[in-house]
Short mmCIF file of C-alpha atoms and ligand atoms in Angstrom, two decimals:
data_model
loop_
_atom_site.label_atom_id
_atom_site.label_comp_id
_atom_site.label_asym_id
_atom_site.label_seq_id
_atom_site.Cartn_x
_atom_site.Cartn_y
_atom_site.Cartn_z
CA MET A 1 73.55 83.63 158.97
CA PRO A 2 75.82 84.44 161.85
CA HIS A 3 78.47 81.43 162.18
CA ASP A 4 78.53 79.70 165.44
CA ALA A 5 81.43 81.55 167.35
CA THR A 6 82.23 78.08 169.47
CA ILE A 7 84.03 76.80 166.38
CA LEU A 8 86.81 79.76 166.76
CA PRO A 9 89.89 78.32 168.45
CA THR A 10 91.51 79.99 170.95
CA LEU A 11 95.23 79.87 172.54
CA GLN A 12 96.13 80.15 175.86
CA LEU A 13 98.50 82.93 176.61
CA ASN A 14 101.41 83.35 179.37
CA ASP A 15 99.25 85.26 181.74
CA SER A 16 96.34 82.13 181.29
CA ARG A 17 94.05 84.47 179.21
CA LYS A 18 92.20 82.96 176.19
CA ILE A 19 92.43 84.69 172.85
CA PRO A 20 90.81 83.42 169.61
CA GLN A 21 93.16 82.87 167.23
CA LEU A 22 91.69 84.34 164.31
CA GLY A 23 90.69 87.77 164.46
CA PHE A 24 89.59 90.95 162.23
CA GLY A 25 92.25 93.77 161.74
CA VAL A 26 91.25 97.55 160.98
CA PHE A 27 94.49 99.27 159.86
CA GLN A 28 93.89 101.49 157.21
CA ILE A 29 90.32 101.50 157.75
CA PRO A 30 88.73 104.85 157.53
CA PRO A 31 86.82 105.71 160.62
CA ALA A 32 83.76 106.19 158.73
CA GLU A 33 84.22 102.66 157.25
CA THR A 34 85.37 100.70 160.27
CA ALA A 35 81.75 100.49 162.01
CA GLU A 36 80.26 99.09 159.34
CA ALA A 37 83.32 96.37 158.53
CA VAL A 38 83.46 95.67 162.13
CA ALA A 39 79.67 94.69 162.24
CA THR A 40 79.96 92.51 159.24
CA ALA A 41 83.05 90.84 161.02
CA LEU A 42 81.09 90.24 164.08
CA GLU A 43 77.84 88.93 162.31
CA THR A 44 80.28 86.51 160.43
CA GLY A 45 81.35 85.33 163.97
CA TYR A 46 84.74 86.92 164.14
CA ARG A 47 85.13 87.46 167.96
CA HIS A 48 88.60 89.35 168.24
CA ILE A 49 89.14 92.96 166.76
CA ASP A 50 92.74 94.20 166.37
CA THR A 51 92.87 98.09 166.51
CA ALA A 52 95.65 100.67 167.39
CA GLU A 53 95.39 104.59 168.66
CA MET A 54 97.26 105.20 165.32
CA TYR A 55 94.60 103.59 163.05
CA GLU A 56 92.09 106.49 164.76
CA ASN A 57 89.36 104.02 164.43
CA GLU A 58 89.13 103.07 168.02
CA ARG A 59 85.71 104.97 168.70
CA GLU A 60 84.04 103.33 165.76
CA VAL A 61 85.13 99.70 167.19
CA GLY A 62 83.35 100.39 169.91
CA GLU A 63 80.71 101.48 168.61
CA ALA A 64 80.39 98.62 166.43
CA LEU A 65 80.73 96.07 169.16
CA ARG A 66 77.91 97.77 171.15
CA ALA A 67 75.39 97.77 168.15
CA SER A 68 75.83 94.24 167.52
CA GLY A 69 74.02 93.25 170.80
CA LEU A 70 76.90 91.04 171.75
CA ASP A 71 78.03 91.45 175.42
CA ARG A 72 81.72 93.23 175.82
CA GLY A 73 83.00 89.93 177.37
CA GLU A 74 82.43 88.10 174.02
CA VAL A 75 84.69 89.88 172.03
CA PHE A 76 88.42 89.96 172.63
CA VAL A 77 89.57 93.68 171.69
CA THR A 78 93.25 94.91 171.14
CA SER A 79 94.61 98.20 170.80
CA LYS A 80 98.21 99.68 170.79
CA LEU A 81 99.92 102.46 172.06
CA SER A 82 100.72 105.57 169.79
CA ASN A 83 104.25 106.34 168.84
CA SER A 84 103.59 109.64 170.04
CA TYR A 85 103.31 108.76 173.52
CA HIS A 86 106.18 106.63 174.96
CA ARG A 87 106.96 108.96 177.69
CA PRO A 88 105.30 107.50 180.64
CA ASP A 89 102.93 110.35 181.91
CA ASP A 90 101.85 110.38 178.07
CA ALA A 91 101.55 106.59 177.91
CA ARG A 92 99.17 106.76 180.90
CA ARG A 93 97.18 109.37 179.04
CA ALA A 94 96.96 107.61 175.94
CA PHE A 95 95.68 104.49 177.59
CA ASP A 96 93.03 106.68 179.33
CA THR A 97 92.03 108.01 176.07
CA THR A 98 92.06 104.78 174.43
CA LEU A 99 89.49 103.41 176.88
CA SER A 100 87.19 106.63 176.64
CA GLU A 101 87.53 106.10 172.73
CA LEU A 102 86.34 102.85 172.70
CA GLY A 103 83.90 103.57 175.36
CA PHE A 104 84.91 100.55 177.42
CA ASP A 105 86.33 99.97 180.80
CA TYR A 106 89.08 97.33 179.88
CA VAL A 107 90.81 96.24 177.02
CA ASP A 108 91.48 92.47 176.65
CA LEU A 109 95.02 93.21 175.22
CA PHE A 110 97.23 96.67 174.92
CA LEU A 111 100.15 96.58 173.28
CA ILE A 112 103.65 99.07 172.69
CA HIS A 113 102.95 99.47 168.99
CA TRP A 114 106.55 100.02 167.79
CA PRO A 115 110.05 99.91 170.04
CA LEU A 116 111.32 103.04 168.83
CA PRO A 117 114.98 102.04 169.69
CA THR A 118 116.10 105.39 168.00
CA LEU A 119 113.74 107.90 169.93
CA TYR A 120 112.85 108.48 173.60
CA ASP A 121 116.87 107.81 174.69
CA GLY A 122 116.15 104.08 173.49
CA ASP A 123 113.97 103.60 176.47
CA PHE A 124 110.91 101.42 175.82
CA VAL A 125 111.44 99.77 179.28
CA SER A 126 109.79 102.78 181.58
CA THR A 127 106.84 102.67 178.60
CA TRP A 128 106.58 98.90 179.27
CA LYS A 129 106.09 99.77 183.14
CA VAL A 130 103.25 101.76 182.08
CA LEU A 131 101.70 98.84 180.72
CA GLU A 132 102.68 96.53 183.68
CA GLU A 133 100.75 99.18 185.91
CA VAL A 134 97.32 99.10 183.43
CA ARG A 135 97.43 95.16 183.56
CA SER A 136 97.78 95.23 187.65
CA ASP A 137 94.34 97.72 187.67
CA GLY A 138 92.68 95.08 185.56
CA ARG A 139 92.15 97.86 182.58
CA ALA A 140 94.36 96.15 180.50
CA ARG A 141 93.54 92.18 180.93
CA SER A 142 96.89 91.20 179.15
CA ILE A 143 99.83 93.43 177.80
CA GLY A 144 102.26 92.53 175.10
CA VAL A 145 104.69 94.34 172.38
CA SER A 146 104.44 94.88 168.63
CA ASN A 147 107.57 94.93 166.34
CA PHE A 148 109.90 93.88 168.90
CA GLU A 149 112.92 92.12 167.79
CA VAL A 150 114.90 89.74 169.80
CA ALA A 151 117.37 92.39 171.21
CA HIS A 152 114.60 94.51 172.48
CA LEU A 153 112.76 91.33 174.02
CA GLU A 154 115.88 90.37 175.63
CA ARG A 155 116.26 93.77 177.36
CA LEU A 156 112.52 93.57 178.82
CA ALA A 157 113.61 90.06 180.12
CA ALA A 158 116.39 91.42 181.81
CA GLU A 159 114.63 94.74 183.03
CA ALA A 160 111.23 94.27 183.38
CA ASP A 161 108.66 92.32 185.75
CA VAL A 162 106.09 90.64 183.30
CA VAL A 163 106.79 88.87 180.28
CA PRO A 164 104.76 90.00 177.19
CA ALA A 165 102.01 88.05 176.48
CA VAL A 166 102.39 88.44 172.52
CA ASN A 167 104.57 89.81 170.05
CA GLN A 168 102.87 91.16 167.12
CA ILE A 169 105.23 91.16 164.20
CA GLU A 170 105.11 91.26 160.28
CA LEU A 171 105.12 87.58 159.34
CA HIS A 172 103.72 86.13 156.12
CA PRO A 173 104.85 83.17 153.59
CA TYR A 174 107.40 85.63 151.89
CA PHE A 175 108.57 86.85 155.33
CA GLN A 176 108.57 84.65 158.09
CA ASN A 177 110.33 86.23 160.84
CA ARG A 178 111.57 82.81 162.23
CA GLN A 179 113.93 84.00 164.81
CA VAL A 180 111.95 86.62 166.48
CA LYS A 181 109.13 84.04 166.43
CA SER A 182 111.11 81.15 167.91
CA TRP A 183 113.12 83.29 170.17
CA GLY A 184 109.61 84.37 171.78
CA GLU A 185 107.67 81.16 171.82
CA SER A 186 110.43 79.68 173.61
CA ARG A 187 109.74 81.92 176.61
CA GLY A 188 105.83 81.78 176.31
CA ILE A 189 105.31 84.89 174.14
CA ALA A 190 102.61 84.05 171.87
CA THR A 191 103.38 85.21 167.68
CA GLN A 192 100.61 87.38 166.28
CA ALA A 193 101.22 87.45 162.62
CA TRP A 194 100.18 90.91 161.00
CA SER A 195 99.64 91.35 157.50
CA PRO A 196 99.07 87.92 157.21
CA ILE A 197 98.52 87.66 153.52
CA ALA A 198 101.12 90.14 153.07
CA GLN A 199 98.26 92.66 151.74
CA GLY A 200 97.55 90.49 148.96
CA GLN A 201 101.07 89.95 147.42
CA VAL A 202 101.43 86.08 148.08
CA LEU A 203 97.99 85.16 146.60
CA ASP A 204 99.57 85.14 143.07
CA ASP A 205 102.37 83.05 144.22
CA PRO A 206 102.18 79.45 141.88
CA ALA A 207 102.61 77.65 145.02
CA ILE A 208 99.71 78.98 147.16
CA ALA A 209 97.55 79.16 143.81
CA GLY A 210 98.38 75.42 143.21
CA ILE A 211 97.68 74.22 146.76
CA ALA A 212 94.55 76.46 146.76
CA GLU A 213 93.10 74.58 143.51
CA ARG A 214 93.64 71.35 144.92
CA ALA A 215 92.05 72.15 148.20
CA GLY A 216 89.30 73.80 146.33
CA ARG A 217 89.94 76.62 148.62
CA SER A 218 90.90 80.51 147.61
CA PRO A 219 94.47 81.60 148.20
CA ALA A 220 93.83 83.47 150.94
CA GLN A 221 92.18 80.74 152.91
CA VAL A 222 95.30 78.57 152.16
CA VAL A 223 97.66 81.40 153.78
CA LEU A 224 95.45 82.09 156.61
CA ARG A 225 95.16 78.21 157.37
CA TRP A 226 98.84 78.01 156.97
CA GLN A 227 99.14 80.87 159.40
CA LEU A 228 96.92 78.74 162.34
CA GLN A 229 98.61 75.81 161.61
CA ARG A 230 102.14 77.06 162.54
CA GLY A 231 100.43 78.38 165.66
CA ASN A 232 100.11 82.42 164.74
CA ILE A 233 97.60 84.72 165.63
CA VAL A 234 96.01 86.55 162.76
CA PHE A 235 93.40 88.80 161.95
CA PRO A 236 93.13 89.82 157.93
CA LYS A 237 91.64 93.08 157.27
CA SER A 238 89.19 93.60 154.40
CA THR A 239 86.42 96.20 153.91
CA THR A 240 84.99 93.79 151.61
CA PRO A 241 81.97 91.74 152.84
CA ALA A 242 82.51 88.41 150.65
CA ARG A 243 86.24 88.27 151.72
CA ILE A 244 85.30 88.92 155.56
CA ARG A 245 83.35 85.90 155.22
CA GLU A 246 86.05 84.11 153.34
CA ASN A 247 88.70 84.89 155.53
CA PHE A 248 86.61 83.05 158.39
CA GLU A 249 86.11 80.01 156.73
CA LEU A 250 89.28 78.16 157.80
CA PHE A 251 87.71 75.57 160.22
CA ASP A 252 86.42 72.75 158.07
CA PHE A 253 90.08 72.05 156.36
CA ASP A 254 93.56 71.01 156.83
CA LEU A 255 96.64 71.48 154.96
CA GLY A 256 98.95 68.39 154.88
CA SER A 257 102.37 68.52 155.73
CA SER A 258 103.92 68.54 152.17
CA ASP A 259 101.69 71.81 151.38
CA MET A 260 102.74 73.22 154.72
CA GLU A 261 106.07 72.75 153.56
CA ALA A 262 105.73 73.80 150.17
CA ILE A 263 104.75 77.43 151.87
CA ASP A 264 107.33 77.18 154.57
CA VAL A 265 110.25 77.00 151.62
CA LEU A 266 108.76 80.51 150.04
CA ASP A 267 110.23 82.45 152.90
CA ARG A 268 112.59 85.13 151.26
CA GLY A 269 114.13 86.07 154.73
CA GLU A 270 115.00 90.02 155.02
CA ASP A 271 114.16 90.19 151.12
CA GLY A 272 110.64 89.60 151.89
CA ARG A 273 109.71 92.02 154.27
CA ASN A 274 107.08 94.75 153.45
CA GLY A 275 106.67 97.12 156.28
CA PRO A 276 109.49 99.11 158.18
CA HIS A 277 112.52 97.48 160.01
CA PRO A 278 111.81 97.78 163.58
CA ASN A 279 115.24 98.92 164.58
CA ARG A 280 114.86 102.03 162.51
CA PHE A 281 111.49 102.91 162.30
CA ASP A 282 110.73 106.25 164.11
CA ILE A 283 107.81 107.70 162.58
CA VAL A 284 105.69 109.85 165.08
CA PRO A 285 102.51 111.17 164.61
CA SER A 286 101.93 114.77 165.35
N1 NAP B 1 101.18 96.02 164.61
C1 NAP B 1 101.72 96.61 163.52
O1 NAP B 1 102.61 97.36 163.05
C2 NAP B 1 101.01 96.20 162.34
C3 NAP B 1 101.36 96.31 160.84
C4 NAP B 1 100.27 96.35 160.03
C5 NAP B 1 99.26 95.46 160.58
N2 NAP B 1 98.51 95.17 161.53
C6 NAP B 1 97.66 94.60 162.06
O2 NAP B 1 97.56 93.41 161.17
C7 NAP B 1 96.22 93.34 160.45
C8 NAP B 1 96.25 92.77 159.01
O3 NAP B 1 97.09 93.55 158.36
P1 NAP B 1 97.15 94.27 157.12
O4 NAP B 1 95.87 95.13 156.93
O5 NAP B 1 98.41 95.10 156.80
O6 NAP B 1 97.08 93.15 155.87
P2 NAP B 1 96.36 91.90 155.49
O7 NAP B 1 95.61 91.52 156.34
O8 NAP B 1 97.55 90.89 154.96
O9 NAP B 1 95.65 92.28 154.01
C9 NAP B 1 94.60 93.28 153.96
C10 NAP B 1 94.72 93.50 152.53
O10 NAP B 1 94.40 92.46 151.55
C11 NAP B 1 93.23 92.41 150.62
N3 NAP B 1 92.51 91.32 151.24
C12 NAP B 1 91.77 90.54 152.62
N4 NAP B 1 90.98 89.65 152.30
C13 NAP B 1 91.51 89.25 151.07
C14 NAP B 1 91.10 87.98 150.18
N5 NAP B 1 90.33 86.91 151.02
N6 NAP B 1 91.24 88.16 148.76
C15 NAP B 1 91.98 89.11 148.22
N7 NAP B 1 92.20 89.85 148.96
C16 NAP B 1 92.03 89.96 150.29
C17 NAP B 1 92.27 93.65 151.40
O11 NAP B 1 91.58 94.13 150.70
P3 NAP B 1 90.09 94.54 150.77
O12 NAP B 1 90.21 95.59 152.07
O13 NAP B 1 89.98 95.98 149.79
O14 NAP B 1 89.19 93.71 150.63
C18 NAP B 1 93.36 94.40 151.86
O15 NAP B 1 94.12 95.11 150.77
C19 NAP B 1 95.89 95.10 160.37
O16 NAP B 1 94.32 95.50 160.00
C20 NAP B 1 96.17 95.53 161.63
O17 NAP B 1 95.29 95.05 162.67
C21 NAP B 1 99.66 95.58 162.57
#
């Protein structure tokens, strides 16, 4: 039974566009499984899909959306520039390829996936100017960044015209990334939390399990609900239909302040980070 998508909360971005606060992520979903997973997500009621050039499954995301019978305008779709294409001419071509892979004439949001400060002479500003171009010609409705640290955001603030609409960063109970989140939000940059359940690693935490038990919810639902109440945009990934549905059942309960604070104190700072540090990450697919 499809859900009523009108229950999905939206946030307003700094460019006045709206984004559903809950979406579906497709990182590490093999292309052959992507269309089915996205179809299940859309049937469940998700109206926001997060993909990337480097995930190599944009084509299947577009196919699933067309097969769903939904209008293009009903689903918010994000993609991200590959680390291979930061040089401006490459970035322009890569963006064209994203649209042709998806089979769309626009994306709702396009991001620089990683800042790569040790590559391309440390120049992500000229890359960002290409995103400004595709925003001004309407082919990306909103533009943003991912894995940008405060120093990277400061540099864009000093040298670019458009403030990113979002910064998509690793953020979960063990790594709450507070400095980057609060710096961005104080300048109107919304926070997208990637790996919102830490790829499952926080689900056995006794504090989270205890809250879940008392709330009659699953640990994943508790963590995702904490993310939403902290104002983060999330797109949990799953290829398991029951989990895809479970991760959508977040809008008929609230966590009280003591439960919220019990999750806040699980932050391990830098020790809780699972992914690479953005200052050093330099993998460029060939
Ligand atoms: N910008 C970036 O650099 C970046 C980096 C990483 C991720 N992301 C984005 O963020 C999205 C989510 O992050 P993620 O994929 O790394 O991790 P995640 O969503 O935190 O966790 C996904 C993992 O948790 C499992 N899972 C999902 N729901 C569950 C549930 N209800 N109960 C128990 N286990 C559950 C999934 O297993 P099954 O699939 O087997 O069910 C999968 O192994 C990505 O898909 C991508 O869109 C962006």
